[in-house]
Tab-separated table of C-alpha atoms in Angstrom:
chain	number	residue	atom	x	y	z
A	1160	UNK	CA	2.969	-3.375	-0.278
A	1161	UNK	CA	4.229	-3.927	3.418
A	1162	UNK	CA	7.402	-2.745	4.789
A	1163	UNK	CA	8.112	-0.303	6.851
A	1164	UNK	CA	7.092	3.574	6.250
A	1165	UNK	CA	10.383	5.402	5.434
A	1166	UNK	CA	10.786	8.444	7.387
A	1167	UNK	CA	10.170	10.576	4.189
A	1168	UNK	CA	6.633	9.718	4.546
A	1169	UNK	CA	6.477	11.662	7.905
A	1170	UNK	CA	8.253	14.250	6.700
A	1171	UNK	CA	5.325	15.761	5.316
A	1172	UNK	CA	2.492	18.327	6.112
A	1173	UNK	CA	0.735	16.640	9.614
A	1174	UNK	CA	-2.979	17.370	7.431
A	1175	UNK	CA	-1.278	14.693	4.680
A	1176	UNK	CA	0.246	12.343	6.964
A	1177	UNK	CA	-2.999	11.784	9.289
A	1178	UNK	CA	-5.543	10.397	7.169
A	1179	UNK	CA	-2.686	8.389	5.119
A	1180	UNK	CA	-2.291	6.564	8.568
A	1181	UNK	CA	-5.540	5.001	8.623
A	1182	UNK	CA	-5.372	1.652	7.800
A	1183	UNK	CA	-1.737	1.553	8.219
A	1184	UNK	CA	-0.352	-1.027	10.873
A	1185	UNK	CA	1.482	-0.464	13.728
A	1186	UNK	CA	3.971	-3.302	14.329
A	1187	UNK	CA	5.417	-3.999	17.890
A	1188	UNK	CA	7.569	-6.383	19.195
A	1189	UNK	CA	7.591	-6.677	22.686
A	1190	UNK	CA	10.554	-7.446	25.025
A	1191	UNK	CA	9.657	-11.129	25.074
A	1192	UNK	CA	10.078	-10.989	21.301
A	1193	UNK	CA	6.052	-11.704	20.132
A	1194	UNK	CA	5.158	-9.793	17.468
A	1195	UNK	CA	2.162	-7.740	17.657
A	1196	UNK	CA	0.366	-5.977	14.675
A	1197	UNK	CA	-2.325	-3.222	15.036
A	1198	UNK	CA	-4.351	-1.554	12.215
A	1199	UNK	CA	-4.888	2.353	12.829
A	1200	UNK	CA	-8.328	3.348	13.263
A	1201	UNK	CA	-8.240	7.110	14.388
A	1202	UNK	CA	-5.840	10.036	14.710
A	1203	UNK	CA	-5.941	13.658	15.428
A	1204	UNK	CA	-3.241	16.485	13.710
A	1205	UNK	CA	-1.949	18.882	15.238
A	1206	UNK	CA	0.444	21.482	13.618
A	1207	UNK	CA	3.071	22.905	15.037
A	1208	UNK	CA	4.126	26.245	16.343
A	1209	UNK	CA	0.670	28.105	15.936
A	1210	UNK	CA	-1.899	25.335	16.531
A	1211	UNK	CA	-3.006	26.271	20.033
A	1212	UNK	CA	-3.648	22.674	20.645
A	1213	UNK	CA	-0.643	21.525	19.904
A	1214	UNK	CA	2.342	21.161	22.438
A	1215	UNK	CA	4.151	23.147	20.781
A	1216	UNK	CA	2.787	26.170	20.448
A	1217	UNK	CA	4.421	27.010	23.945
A	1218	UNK	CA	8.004	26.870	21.870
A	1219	UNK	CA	10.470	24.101	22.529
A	1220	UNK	CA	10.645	22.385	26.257
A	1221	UNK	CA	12.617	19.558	27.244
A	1222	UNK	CA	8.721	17.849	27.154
A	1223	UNK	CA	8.264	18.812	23.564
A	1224	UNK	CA	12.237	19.109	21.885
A	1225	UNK	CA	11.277	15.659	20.013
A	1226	UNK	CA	8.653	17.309	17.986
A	1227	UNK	CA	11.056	20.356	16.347
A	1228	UNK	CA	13.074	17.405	14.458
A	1229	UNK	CA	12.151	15.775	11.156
A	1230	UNK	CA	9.028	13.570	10.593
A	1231	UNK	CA	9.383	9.805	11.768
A	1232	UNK	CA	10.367	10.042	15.331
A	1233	UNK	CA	8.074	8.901	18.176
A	1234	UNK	CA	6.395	11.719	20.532
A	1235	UNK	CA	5.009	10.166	23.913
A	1236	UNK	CA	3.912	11.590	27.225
A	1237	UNK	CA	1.915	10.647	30.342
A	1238	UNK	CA	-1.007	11.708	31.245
A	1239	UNK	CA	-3.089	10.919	34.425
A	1240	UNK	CA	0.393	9.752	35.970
A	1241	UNK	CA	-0.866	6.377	34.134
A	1242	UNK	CA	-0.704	6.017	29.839
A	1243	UNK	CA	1.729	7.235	27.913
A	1244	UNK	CA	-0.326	8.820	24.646
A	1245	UNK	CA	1.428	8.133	21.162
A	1246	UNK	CA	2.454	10.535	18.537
A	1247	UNK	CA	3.983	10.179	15.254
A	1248	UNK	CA	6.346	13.571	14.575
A	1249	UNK	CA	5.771	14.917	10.870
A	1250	UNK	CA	7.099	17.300	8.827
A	1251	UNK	CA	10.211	19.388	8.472
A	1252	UNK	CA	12.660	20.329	11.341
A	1253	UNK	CA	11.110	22.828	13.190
A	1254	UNK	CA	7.688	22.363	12.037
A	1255	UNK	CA	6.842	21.002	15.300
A	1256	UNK	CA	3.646	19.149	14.245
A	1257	UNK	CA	2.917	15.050	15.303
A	1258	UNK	CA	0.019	13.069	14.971
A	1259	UNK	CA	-1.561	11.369	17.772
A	1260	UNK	CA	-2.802	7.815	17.761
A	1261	UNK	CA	-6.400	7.744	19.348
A	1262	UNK	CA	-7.576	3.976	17.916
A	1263	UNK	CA	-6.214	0.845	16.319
A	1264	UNK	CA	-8.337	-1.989	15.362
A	1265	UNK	CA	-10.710	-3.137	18.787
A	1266	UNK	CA	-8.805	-0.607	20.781
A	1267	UNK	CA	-10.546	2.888	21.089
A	1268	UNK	CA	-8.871	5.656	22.943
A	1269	UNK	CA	-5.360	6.450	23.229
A	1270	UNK	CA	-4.794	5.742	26.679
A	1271	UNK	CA	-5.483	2.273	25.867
A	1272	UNK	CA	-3.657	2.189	22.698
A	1273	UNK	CA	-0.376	3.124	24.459
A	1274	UNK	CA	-1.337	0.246	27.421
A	1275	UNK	CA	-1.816	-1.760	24.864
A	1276	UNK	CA	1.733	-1.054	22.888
A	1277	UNK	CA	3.297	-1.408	26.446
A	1278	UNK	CA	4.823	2.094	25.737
A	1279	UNK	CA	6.734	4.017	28.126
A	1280	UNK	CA	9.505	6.650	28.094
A	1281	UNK	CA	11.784	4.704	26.603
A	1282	UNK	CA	10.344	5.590	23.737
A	1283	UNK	CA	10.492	8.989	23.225
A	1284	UNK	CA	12.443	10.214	20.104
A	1285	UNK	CA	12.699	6.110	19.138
A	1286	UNK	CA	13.615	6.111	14.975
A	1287	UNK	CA	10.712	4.479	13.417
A	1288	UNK	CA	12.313	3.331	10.652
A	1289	UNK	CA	15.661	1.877	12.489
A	1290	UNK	CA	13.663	0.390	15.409
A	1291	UNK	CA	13.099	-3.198	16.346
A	1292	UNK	CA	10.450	-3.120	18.606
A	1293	UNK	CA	8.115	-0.278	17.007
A	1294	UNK	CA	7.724	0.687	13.303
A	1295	UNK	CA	4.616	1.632	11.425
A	1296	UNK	CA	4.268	-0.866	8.163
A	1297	UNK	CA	2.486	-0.027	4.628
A	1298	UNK	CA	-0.867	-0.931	3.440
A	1299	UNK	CA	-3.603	-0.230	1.032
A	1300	UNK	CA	-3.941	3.333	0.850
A	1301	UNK	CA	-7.248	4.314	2.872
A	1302	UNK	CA	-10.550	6.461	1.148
A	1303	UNK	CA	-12.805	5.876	2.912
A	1304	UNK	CA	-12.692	8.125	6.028
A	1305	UNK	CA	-14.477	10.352	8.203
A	1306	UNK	CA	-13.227	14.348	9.728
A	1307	UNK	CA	-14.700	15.404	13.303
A	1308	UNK	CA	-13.305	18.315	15.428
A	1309	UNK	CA	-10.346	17.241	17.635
A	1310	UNK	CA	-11.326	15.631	21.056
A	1311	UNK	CA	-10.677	17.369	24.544
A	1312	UNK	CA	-9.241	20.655	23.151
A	1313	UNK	CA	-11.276	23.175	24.577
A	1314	UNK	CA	-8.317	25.102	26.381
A	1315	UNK	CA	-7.338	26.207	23.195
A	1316	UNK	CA	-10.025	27.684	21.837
A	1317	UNK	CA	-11.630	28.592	18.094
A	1318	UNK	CA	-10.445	28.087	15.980
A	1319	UNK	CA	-9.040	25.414	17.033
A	1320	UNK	CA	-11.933	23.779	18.888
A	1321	UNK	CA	-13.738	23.208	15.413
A	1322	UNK	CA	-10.501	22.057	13.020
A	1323	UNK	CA	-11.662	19.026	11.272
A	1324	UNK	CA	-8.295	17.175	11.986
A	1325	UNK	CA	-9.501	14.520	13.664
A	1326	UNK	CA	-9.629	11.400	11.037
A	1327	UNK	CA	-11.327	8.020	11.933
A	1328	UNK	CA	-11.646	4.796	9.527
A	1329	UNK	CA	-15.840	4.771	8.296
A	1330	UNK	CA	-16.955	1.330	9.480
């Protein structure tokens, strides 16, 4: 059942992708080679070119570029000058779309998530599948799940506020 995603799993609609990465586990090995394993807990979708939400939606910027390729690449930026925020690209080329990683296991908010993961820009457009120090591994498809609006999105309006795309692990 472990393993590695390919990138074929990302390279599907972001509203498939998200919820199939609950309960999937982040694996990172850091530069003084300890492995680290995380299970995802919570993740928001956001899709593409007409999701006012989304990064994208502004068209392609040397900030966003990463997300116009195919599913399976990593998406980070900083925020606050101070955490680097993770997203998972999905889809097609051009589709534009990435799923951010709010929560892993005892880690809630994605600020802390990337602290946590040590990211930083290194990171951006990083291979999932061909990387040694990131990759996402398989597990037990998840069921049981919850939807809630997207967090912190007002700027973009409805009806975008009230999109049930954000997808948390029931406890």
């Amino acid at each position: 059942m472990n393993g590695k995603l390919q990138n074929s799993f990302f390279q599907r609609d972001v509203l498939e992708v998200a919820p199939e990465l609950l309960g999937k586990i982040i694996v990172r090995k850091f530069s003084d080679y300890h492995v680290e394993k995380f299970v995802i807990t919570e993740v928001e979708a956001y899709s593409g070119n007409g999701d006012l939400a989304c990064h994208a939606s502004k068209g392609k910027t040397a900030r966003t570029e990463i997300m116009f390729r195919e599913g399976g690449l990593v998406y980070v930026y900083l925020i606050y000058g101070m955490y680097w925020m993770l997203n998972i690209v999905t889809g097609k080329e051009n589709d534009a779309a990435a799923v951010l990683i709010r929560g892993v296991e005892g880690i809630s908010g994605p600020g802390r998530v990337g602290k946590k993961l040590h990211l930083d820009k290194s990171f951006y457009g990083e291979n999932m599948f061909n990387s040694e120090r990131f990759w996402i591994e398989n597990a037990e498809t998840v069921e049981n799940y919850i939807t809630t609006p997207r967090i912190g999105i007002n700027y973009a309006g409805e009806p975008w506020i009230s999109k049930p795309w954000r997808f948390l692990l029931r406890t």
